[in-house]
Amino acid sequence: MPSVYVKTYGCQMNERDSEAVSAQLVARGHTLAANEQTADVVLLNTCSVRDLAEQKALGKMQSLIGVAKKQKTGQKFGFLGCMAQSRGAELLEQMPGLDLVIGTQKFHRTADHVEALLAGTARRVVDTAEEAGSQNTIREHLVLAETPGTPGEIRPPSVPAQISAFVSIMQGCNQHCTFCIVPSTRGEERSRPIEEIVAEARALVARGVKEITLLGQIVTSYGKRDYPVVNGRGAFVQLIEAVHAIEGLQRLRFTSPHPKGYGADLIEAFARLPKLVENAHLPVQSGSNRLLKLMHRGYTRERYLEIIQQLRTSKPGIGVSTDIIVGFPGETEEDFAETLSLVEAVGFDMAYVFKYSPRRDTPAAALPDQLPDAVIEERHRRLLDVVNAVGIAKFHALVGRTVQILVEGPSRRNAARYEGRTRCNKIVIFDGNERHRGQLLDVRIERVGTFTLYGDPAVVGLDNAPPSVATDPAI
Ligand code: 5AD
């Protein structure tokens, strides 16, 4: 049977899509290759939120095609995902040797296209929008002819037994932040029904999954048009409650939310629902009201700080992380200083700092005053210094304390050890073994590595037990 290698460049959403595509290929009798060299078909699933992921994937593809040509391997190559969606047929034109381009609405057709290529019934395929014509001609379907109901077609995956799993709850985004390419690569918001999501989550838990992360581009907007507010609780909180009720589930997370989605109902849910971990991601993007407006973010610095305050009141010790963009067009030194002061004021546990990258057909790419790279680089470094200093101090504050981790398996950094995550999503490495996998374990933090904690199991074998009194759950 032909083997396929699927590699992901980019975000969790893409990781999740790659899992679903892999499951589809396996269900159709293909095997998953261990690496690019041994695969009959190589698929790169690529994010286009920032230019870096695109460039990496393009470079990788170029070199794979080069090697395959030289060694006459006869391998087939394809791009999946956001970049495939936004660049479409242009990719085939620019890259001789590329065989397949599949957009974000068309993952469910991956196996069909792969088989057609391998059988020789299709030569080169672009599938980025609704069907028209035959498969063996190159079709230029421009971005996003939306298919109603497509979210249903993307599920459900048959992922291998694992401790922590993603469940896709929605696709697309209607926020239209001026820097962001997602509305054109993923389209309008479409939410899956609550029952369908709960059924998928329940099946995962029955297979041993202990932690579920609800996944979407803007999860806090989940189901707004589909479900009425009930007792002051919006659709997203109703969904959280329904998944939270699944017996055997230990932890519930979600990503990525929008700050404006942290209404009173969600903030209160953190205090009320014990499986909802104390970890909130609130992508702020900038500390300057002027830039927040230009970015079309829908909140002010003051409102943002108020939400953080409310979260910390509802759930003391909650971990707070963020995304920040430096060098948005027209960002002045004063705007940047506002971002620095916001970072200091909040004290984020973690912040992902991105250099602004102009994306095609986004309003920000057409703004005047695009900043020189050198300015962006310099601000990026300054901000990282502040972010890291705050984040590292938070790690050091944990030394000597006992935290609850969910053990995921052998450590990715040190195969001789095991690792798990705290409820606040920090990785803890400890001396464990296979019997710890999937267990909730109390560990005492001994020391700090580079964004990692090293722990010693304080109480072993707490399978499924609630955290002991010694544990501070909010870590
Ligand atoms: N340039 C830089 N960063 C971006 N992001 C989204 N679009 C861009 C862009 N054009 C960042 C935002 C977002 C994260 C997923 O990626 O910070 O929250």
Coordinates of C-alpha atoms and ligand atoms in Angstrom, one line a residue:
M1 CA 0.0 0.0 0.0
P2 CA 1.3 3.5 -0.8
S3 CA 2.6 5.4 2.1
V4 CA 2.0 9.1 2.9
Y5 CA 4.0 11.5 5.0
V6 CA 2.1 14.5 6.3
K7 CA 4.0 17.3 7.9
T8 CA 2.6 20.4 9.5
Y9 CA 4.0 23.9 9.3
G10 CA 2.1 26.2 11.6
C11 CA -0.6 26.4 14.2
Q12 CA -2.6 23.9 16.3
M13 CA -5.5 24.2 13.8
N14 CA -3.2 22.8 11.1
E15 CA -1.9 20.1 13.4
R16 CA -5.5 19.1 14.0
D17 CA -6.3 19.1 10.3
S18 CA -3.2 17.0 9.6
E19 CA -4.4 14.5 12.2
A20 CA -7.8 14.3 10.4
V21 CA -6.2 13.9 7.0
S22 CA -3.8 11.2 8.3
A23 CA -6.8 9.4 9.8
Q24 CA -8.7 9.6 6.5
L25 CA -5.7 8.2 4.6
V26 CA -5.2 5.3 7.0
A27 CA -9.0 4.6 6.8
R28 CA -8.6 4.3 3.1
G29 CA -5.8 1.7 3.4
H30 CA -2.7 4.0 3.1
T31 CA 0.1 3.8 5.6
L32 CA 1.8 6.8 7.2
A33 CA 5.5 7.0 6.4
A34 CA 8.0 7.7 9.1
N35 CA 9.8 10.3 7.0
E36 CA 9.8 12.1 3.7
Q37 CA 12.4 9.9 2.1
T38 CA 10.4 6.7 2.4
A39 CA 7.1 8.1 1.5
D40 CA 5.3 7.7 -1.8
V41 CA 3.4 10.9 -1.2
V42 CA 4.5 13.9 0.8
L43 CA 1.9 16.4 1.9
L44 CA 2.9 19.6 3.6
N45 CA 0.1 21.3 5.5
T46 CA 0.9 24.9 5.8
C47 CA -0.2 27.9 7.8
S48 CA -0.2 31.3 6.2
V49 CA -0.8 33.5 9.2
R50 CA 2.8 34.7 9.0
D51 CA 5.2 34.7 6.1
L52 CA 7.8 32.6 8.0
A53 CA 5.8 29.3 8.0
E54 CA 5.1 29.8 4.3
Q55 CA 8.7 30.4 3.4
K56 CA 9.8 27.4 5.4
A57 CA 7.3 25.1 3.7
L58 CA 8.1 26.5 0.2
G59 CA 11.8 26.0 0.8
K60 CA 11.2 22.5 2.1
M61 CA 9.1 21.5 -0.8
Q62 CA 11.5 22.9 -3.3
S63 CA 14.3 20.8 -1.8
L64 CA 12.2 17.6 -1.6
I65 CA 11.2 18.0 -5.2
G66 CA 14.9 18.6 -6.2
V67 CA 16.0 15.4 -4.5
A68 CA 13.2 13.4 -5.9
K69 CA 14.0 14.5 -9.4
K70 CA 17.6 13.7 -9.1
Q71 CA 17.0 10.3 -7.6
K72 CA 14.0 9.6 -9.8
T73 CA 12.0 8.4 -6.8
G74 CA 8.6 9.0 -8.6
Q75 CA 7.3 10.5 -5.4
K76 CA 4.2 12.8 -5.4
F77 CA 4.1 16.1 -3.6
G78 CA 1.3 18.2 -2.3
F79 CA 0.4 21.3 -0.3
L80 CA -2.6 21.3 2.1
G81 CA -4.1 24.0 4.2
C82 CA -4.1 27.8 4.4
M83 CA -1.3 28.5 2.1
A84 CA -2.7 26.1 -0.5
Q85 CA -6.0 27.9 -0.1
S86 CA -4.7 31.4 -0.5
R87 CA -2.2 30.7 -3.3
G88 CA -4.1 28.0 -5.2
A89 CA -3.1 27.2 -8.7
E90 CA -0.3 29.8 -8.6
L91 CA 1.7 27.2 -6.5
L92 CA 1.6 24.7 -9.4
E93 CA 2.6 27.3 -11.9
Q94 CA 5.5 28.4 -9.8
M95 CA 6.7 25.0 -8.7
P96 CA 7.3 22.4 -11.3
G97 CA 7.2 18.9 -9.7
L98 CA 4.4 19.9 -7.3
D99 CA 1.4 17.6 -7.9
L100 CA -1.3 18.6 -5.6
V101 CA -2.8 21.7 -3.9
I102 CA -5.7 21.2 -1.4
G103 CA -7.4 24.1 0.3
T104 CA -8.9 24.3 3.8
Q105 CA -12.4 23.4 2.7
K106 CA -11.3 20.3 0.8
F107 CA -9.4 18.1 3.3
H108 CA -12.1 15.5 3.0
R109 CA -11.1 14.9 -0.6
T110 CA -7.4 14.3 0.1
A111 CA -7.5 10.5 -0.2
D112 CA -9.4 10.8 -3.5
H113 CA -6.8 13.1 -5.0
V114 CA -3.9 11.1 -3.7
E115 CA -5.3 8.0 -5.2
A116 CA -6.0 9.7 -8.5
L117 CA -2.5 10.9 -8.7
L118 CA -1.0 7.5 -7.8
A119 CA -3.3 5.8 -10.3
G120 CA -2.3 8.3 -13.0
T121 CA -5.9 9.3 -13.6
A122 CA -5.1 12.9 -12.5
R123 CA -1.9 14.6 -13.4
R124 CA -1.8 17.7 -11.3
V125 CA -4.7 18.8 -9.0
V126 CA -5.8 22.0 -7.5
D127 CA -8.8 21.7 -5.2
T128 CA -9.5 24.9 -3.2
A129 CA -13.2 25.4 -3.7
E130 CA -16.4 23.9 -4.8
E131 CA -16.4 21.2 -7.5
A132 CA -16.4 22.1 -11.1
G133 CA -15.0 20.2 -14.0
S134 CA -12.9 17.1 -13.9
Q135 CA -10.0 16.3 -11.7
N136 CA -7.3 15.8 -14.2
T137 CA -7.2 19.4 -15.5
I138 CA -5.7 22.2 -13.5
R139 CA -8.5 24.3 -12.2
E140 CA -8.1 27.8 -10.9
H141 CA -10.7 28.1 -8.2
L142 CA -10.1 31.4 -6.5
V143 CA -10.2 31.5 -2.8
L144 CA -13.2 30.3 -0.9
A145 CA -16.3 29.4 -2.6
E146 CA -17.8 28.5 0.7
T147 CA -19.5 25.1 1.1
P148 CA -22.3 25.2 3.6
G149 CA -21.9 22.5 6.3
T150 CA -18.3 21.8 5.6
P151 CA -17.3 21.6 9.2
G152 CA -19.2 18.4 9.5
E153 CA -17.1 16.9 6.7
I154 CA -13.8 17.6 8.5
R155 CA -14.6 15.4 11.4
P156 CA -14.4 12.9 13.1
P157 CA -10.8 11.7 13.3
S158 CA -9.7 8.4 14.4
V159 CA -6.6 9.5 16.2
P160 CA -4.4 7.0 18.0
A161 CA -4.9 6.5 21.7
Q162 CA -3.5 9.6 23.4
I163 CA -3.8 11.5 26.7
S164 CA -4.6 14.9 25.3
A165 CA -6.7 15.5 22.1
F166 CA -8.0 18.4 20.1
V167 CA -11.7 18.6 19.1
S168 CA -12.5 21.1 16.3
I169 CA -15.6 23.1 17.2
M170 CA -15.7 25.6 14.5
Q171 CA -14.0 26.9 11.4
G172 CA -13.4 30.4 10.0
C173 CA -13.5 33.8 11.6
N174 CA -15.7 36.9 11.1
Q175 CA -13.6 39.3 13.2
H176 CA -11.6 40.7 10.2
C177 CA -8.5 42.0 12.1
T178 CA -6.8 44.1 9.5
F179 CA -3.5 42.2 9.8
C180 CA -5.0 38.7 9.5
I181 CA -5.3 36.4 6.5
V182 CA -7.5 33.9 8.2
P183 CA -10.9 35.2 6.9
S184 CA -9.7 34.6 3.4
T185 CA -8.1 31.2 4.0
R186 CA -10.7 29.8 6.4
G187 CA -13.8 31.7 5.5
E188 CA -16.8 32.7 7.5
E189 CA -17.5 31.3 10.9
R190 CA -19.3 27.9 10.9
S191 CA -19.9 26.1 14.2
R192 CA -20.5 22.4 14.6
P193 CA -23.5 21.4 16.7
I194 CA -23.0 20.9 20.4
E195 CA -24.2 17.2 20.3
E196 CA -21.8 16.4 17.6
I197 CA -18.8 17.9 19.5
V198 CA -19.9 16.2 22.7
A199 CA -20.2 12.8 20.9
E200 CA -16.7 13.2 19.5
A201 CA -15.3 14.2 22.9
R202 CA -17.1 11.3 24.6
A203 CA -15.6 8.8 22.1
L204 CA -12.2 10.2 22.7
V205 CA -12.6 9.9 26.5
A206 CA -13.8 6.4 26.1
R207 CA -10.6 5.6 24.3
G208 CA -8.5 6.9 27.2
V209 CA -8.2 10.7 26.4
K210 CA -8.0 12.6 29.7
E211 CA -7.7 16.2 28.4
I212 CA -9.6 17.9 25.6
T213 CA -8.8 21.1 23.9
L214 CA -11.7 22.7 22.0
L215 CA -10.2 24.2 18.9
G216 CA -11.2 26.9 16.5
Q217 CA -9.9 30.2 15.1
I218 CA -12.1 32.2 17.4
V219 CA -13.7 29.8 19.8
T220 CA -15.3 32.4 22.0
S221 CA -17.6 33.2 19.0
Y222 CA -18.8 29.6 18.9
G223 CA -22.4 29.1 18.0
K224 CA -23.5 32.7 18.4
R225 CA -25.9 32.5 15.5
D226 CA -27.0 29.0 16.2
Y227 CA -27.8 28.9 20.0
P228 CA -29.7 31.5 22.1
V229 CA -28.3 32.8 25.4
V230 CA -29.7 30.7 28.2
N231 CA -29.7 31.9 31.8
G232 CA -27.1 34.5 30.8
R233 CA -24.8 31.8 29.3
G234 CA -23.8 32.1 25.7
A235 CA -23.3 29.2 23.3
F236 CA -19.6 28.7 24.0
V237 CA -20.2 28.4 27.8
Q238 CA -23.1 26.0 27.0
L239 CA -20.7 23.9 25.0
I240 CA -18.0 24.0 27.7
E241 CA -20.6 22.8 30.2
A242 CA -21.8 20.0 28.0
V243 CA -18.2 18.7 27.4
H244 CA -17.3 19.3 31.0
A245 CA -20.1 16.9 32.0
I246 CA -18.4 13.9 30.3
E247 CA -17.5 11.4 32.9
G248 CA -13.8 10.4 32.8
L249 CA -12.7 13.7 31.3
Q250 CA -10.1 15.3 33.6
R251 CA -9.2 18.6 32.0
L252 CA -10.8 20.9 29.5
R253 CA -9.0 23.7 27.6
F254 CA -9.8 25.8 24.6
T255 CA -7.8 27.8 21.9
S256 CA -7.8 30.3 20.4
P257 CA -10.2 32.8 22.1
H258 CA -10.7 36.5 21.5
P259 CA -10.4 38.8 24.5
K260 CA -13.9 40.3 23.8
G261 CA -15.3 36.8 24.2
Y262 CA -14.4 36.7 28.0
G263 CA -17.8 37.9 29.0
A264 CA -19.3 37.5 32.5
D265 CA -20.5 33.9 31.7
L266 CA -17.1 32.6 30.6
I267 CA -15.3 34.4 33.5
E268 CA -17.7 32.9 36.0
A269 CA -17.3 29.4 34.4
F270 CA -13.6 29.3 35.4
A271 CA -14.6 29.6 39.0
R272 CA -17.5 27.1 38.7
L273 CA -16.2 24.3 36.5
P274 CA -13.3 22.4 38.1
K275 CA -12.1 20.6 34.9
L276 CA -11.7 23.9 33.1
V277 CA -8.1 24.5 33.7
E278 CA -6.8 27.8 35.1
N279 CA -5.2 29.0 31.9
A280 CA -6.5 31.8 29.8
H281 CA -5.1 33.0 26.5
L282 CA -6.0 36.5 25.6
P283 CA -4.2 37.7 22.4
V284 CA -3.8 41.4 23.0
Q285 CA -1.7 42.2 19.9
S286 CA -0.9 45.8 21.1
G287 CA -1.1 47.9 24.2
S288 CA -1.9 51.1 22.2
N289 CA -5.5 52.1 21.7
R290 CA -4.7 53.8 18.5
L291 CA -3.2 50.6 17.1
L292 CA -6.0 48.4 18.5
K293 CA -8.4 50.5 16.5
L294 CA -6.4 50.3 13.3
M295 CA -6.1 46.5 13.9
H296 CA -9.9 46.3 14.3
R297 CA -9.6 44.4 17.5
G298 CA -12.8 45.5 19.2
Y299 CA -11.5 46.4 22.6
T300 CA -9.4 49.0 24.3
R301 CA -6.4 48.7 26.5
E302 CA -8.6 49.6 29.5
R303 CA -11.2 47.0 28.7
Y304 CA -8.5 44.4 28.2
L305 CA -7.0 45.1 31.6
E306 CA -10.4 45.0 33.2
I307 CA -11.0 41.5 31.7
I308 CA -7.7 40.3 33.2
Q309 CA -8.6 41.7 36.5
Q310 CA -12.0 40.0 36.4
L311 CA -10.4 36.6 35.5
R312 CA -8.0 36.9 38.4
T313 CA -10.8 37.7 40.8
S314 CA -12.8 34.8 39.5
K315 CA -9.9 32.3 39.6
P316 CA -7.0 33.5 41.6
G317 CA -3.7 32.3 40.3
I318 CA -5.0 31.8 36.7
G319 CA -2.3 31.6 34.1
V320 CA -2.5 34.3 31.5
S321 CA -0.9 34.2 28.1
T322 CA -1.0 36.4 25.0
D323 CA 0.0 37.1 21.4
I324 CA 1.6 40.4 20.5
I325 CA 2.5 41.8 17.1
V326 CA 5.4 44.3 16.9
G327 CA 5.8 46.6 14.0
F328 CA 2.3 47.0 12.8
P329 CA 2.2 49.7 10.1
G330 CA 2.6 53.1 11.6
E331 CA 3.5 51.8 15.1
T332 CA 5.3 54.7 16.8
E333 CA 7.8 54.5 19.6
E334 CA 4.9 55.8 21.9
D335 CA 2.6 53.0 20.7
F336 CA 5.3 50.5 21.3
A337 CA 5.9 51.9 24.8
E338 CA 2.2 51.3 25.5
T339 CA 2.7 47.7 24.6
L340 CA 5.8 47.4 26.9
S341 CA 3.9 49.0 29.8
L342 CA 0.9 46.7 29.3
V343 CA 3.1 43.6 29.4
E344 CA 4.6 44.9 32.6
A345 CA 1.2 45.7 34.0
V346 CA -0.3 42.3 33.3
G347 CA 2.7 40.1 34.1
F348 CA 1.9 37.4 31.5
D349 CA 2.9 33.8 32.2
M350 CA 3.7 33.5 28.5
A351 CA 3.6 35.8 25.5
Y352 CA 4.1 34.9 21.9
V353 CA 5.7 37.8 20.2
F354 CA 5.4 38.1 16.4
K355 CA 7.1 40.5 14.0
Y356 CA 4.4 42.0 11.8
S357 CA 4.3 40.3 8.4
P358 CA 2.2 41.8 5.6
R359 CA -0.3 39.3 4.3
R360 CA -1.8 39.4 0.9
D361 CA -5.1 41.1 0.5
T362 CA -5.3 42.2 4.1
P363 CA -6.2 45.9 4.8
A364 CA -3.0 46.4 6.9
A365 CA -0.7 45.4 4.0
A366 CA -2.0 48.4 2.1
L367 CA -1.5 50.9 5.0
P368 CA 1.1 53.6 4.6
D369 CA 4.1 53.6 7.0
Q370 CA 5.2 50.0 6.8
L371 CA 8.1 49.9 9.2
P372 CA 11.7 49.0 8.2
D373 CA 12.8 45.5 9.2
A374 CA 15.5 46.9 11.4
V375 CA 12.9 48.8 13.6
I376 CA 10.7 45.7 13.8
E377 CA 13.7 43.6 14.8
E378 CA 14.8 46.0 17.5
R379 CA 11.4 46.3 19.1
H380 CA 10.9 42.5 18.9
R381 CA 14.1 42.0 20.8
R382 CA 13.2 44.6 23.4
L383 CA 9.8 43.2 23.9
L384 CA 11.1 39.6 24.2
D385 CA 13.5 40.7 26.9
V386 CA 10.6 42.1 29.0
V387 CA 8.3 39.1 28.3
N388 CA 11.0 36.6 29.1
A389 CA 12.0 38.3 32.3
V390 CA 8.4 38.2 33.6
G391 CA 7.8 34.7 32.4
I392 CA 11.0 33.3 33.9
A393 CA 10.2 34.9 37.2
K394 CA 6.8 33.0 37.2
F395 CA 8.7 29.8 36.6
H396 CA 11.1 30.4 39.5
A397 CA 8.2 31.2 41.8
L398 CA 7.1 27.6 41.5
V399 CA 10.3 26.0 42.9
G400 CA 9.5 24.2 46.1
R401 CA 5.7 24.1 45.4
T402 CA 3.7 21.0 44.6
V403 CA 1.7 21.1 41.4
Q404 CA -0.7 18.7 39.7
I405 CA 0.5 17.4 36.3
L406 CA -1.2 15.2 33.7
V407 CA 1.5 12.9 32.5
E408 CA 1.6 12.7 28.7
G409 CA 4.5 10.2 28.2
P410 CA 8.2 10.1 27.6
S411 CA 9.8 13.6 27.6
R412 CA 10.3 15.1 24.1
R413 CA 13.5 16.8 25.4
N414 CA 14.9 13.9 27.4
A415 CA 13.8 10.4 26.4
A416 CA 15.0 8.9 29.7
R417 CA 12.4 11.0 31.6
Y418 CA 8.7 11.6 31.5
E419 CA 6.8 14.8 31.1
G420 CA 3.4 16.2 31.9
R421 CA 1.7 19.6 32.0
T422 CA 0.4 21.6 34.9
R423 CA -3.1 23.0 34.7
C424 CA -1.5 26.2 33.6
N425 CA 0.1 24.4 30.7
K426 CA 3.7 24.4 31.9
I427 CA 5.8 21.4 31.0
V428 CA 7.2 19.4 34.0
I429 CA 9.9 16.8 33.4
F430 CA 10.3 14.1 36.1
D431 CA 11.7 10.6 36.7
G432 CA 8.7 8.5 35.6
N433 CA 7.7 5.4 33.8
E434 CA 5.0 4.0 31.6
R435 CA 2.6 3.4 34.5
H436 CA 2.5 7.2 35.0
R437 CA 1.2 7.9 31.5
G438 CA -2.3 9.4 31.6
Q439 CA -2.2 9.9 35.4
L440 CA -2.8 13.0 37.4
L441 CA 0.3 13.3 39.6
D442 CA 1.4 15.6 42.2
V443 CA 5.0 16.7 41.8
R444 CA 7.2 19.0 43.8
I445 CA 9.1 21.4 41.6
E446 CA 12.8 21.1 42.2
R447 CA 14.3 23.4 39.6
V448 CA 13.7 25.4 36.4
G449 CA 15.1 24.8 32.9
T450 CA 14.5 26.8 29.8
F451 CA 10.7 27.2 29.9
T452 CA 10.5 23.8 31.6
L453 CA 10.2 22.7 35.2
Y454 CA 11.9 19.7 36.8
G455 CA 9.8 17.9 39.4
D456 CA 9.9 15.0 41.8
P457 CA 6.7 13.0 42.2
A458 CA 5.4 13.8 45.7
V459 CA 2.4 11.5 45.7
V460 CA 2.4 8.7 43.2
G461 CA -0.5 6.8 41.8
L462 CA -3.2 9.4 42.1
D463 CA -5.1 7.9 39.1
N464 CA -8.1 10.1 38.5
A465 CA -8.1 11.5 42.0
P466 CA -8.7 15.2 42.6
P467 CA -5.7 17.2 43.4
S468 CA -4.5 16.7 47.0
V469 CA -4.7 19.5 49.4
A470 CA -1.0 20.1 49.1
T471 CA -1.5 21.0 45.4
D472 CA -2.1 24.5 44.4
P473 CA -4.5 23.8 41.4
A474 CA -3.8 27.1 39.9
I475 CA -0.3 26.3 38.7
Ligands
5AD1 N1 1.8 39.4 11.2 C1 2.3 39.0 12.4 N2 1.7 38.3 13.2 C2 0.4 37.9 12.9 N3 -0.5 37.2 13.6 C3 -1.6 37.1 12.8 N4 -1.4 37.7 11.6 C4 -0.2 38.3 11.7 C5 0.6 39.0 10.8 N5 0.1 39.4 9.6 C6 -0.3 36.7 14.9 C7 -1.3 37.2 15.9 C8 -2.2 36.1 16.2 C9 -1.3 34.9 16.0 C10 -1.9 33.6 15.8 O1 -0.5 35.2 14.9 O2 -0.6 37.6 17.1 O3 -2.8 36.2 17.4

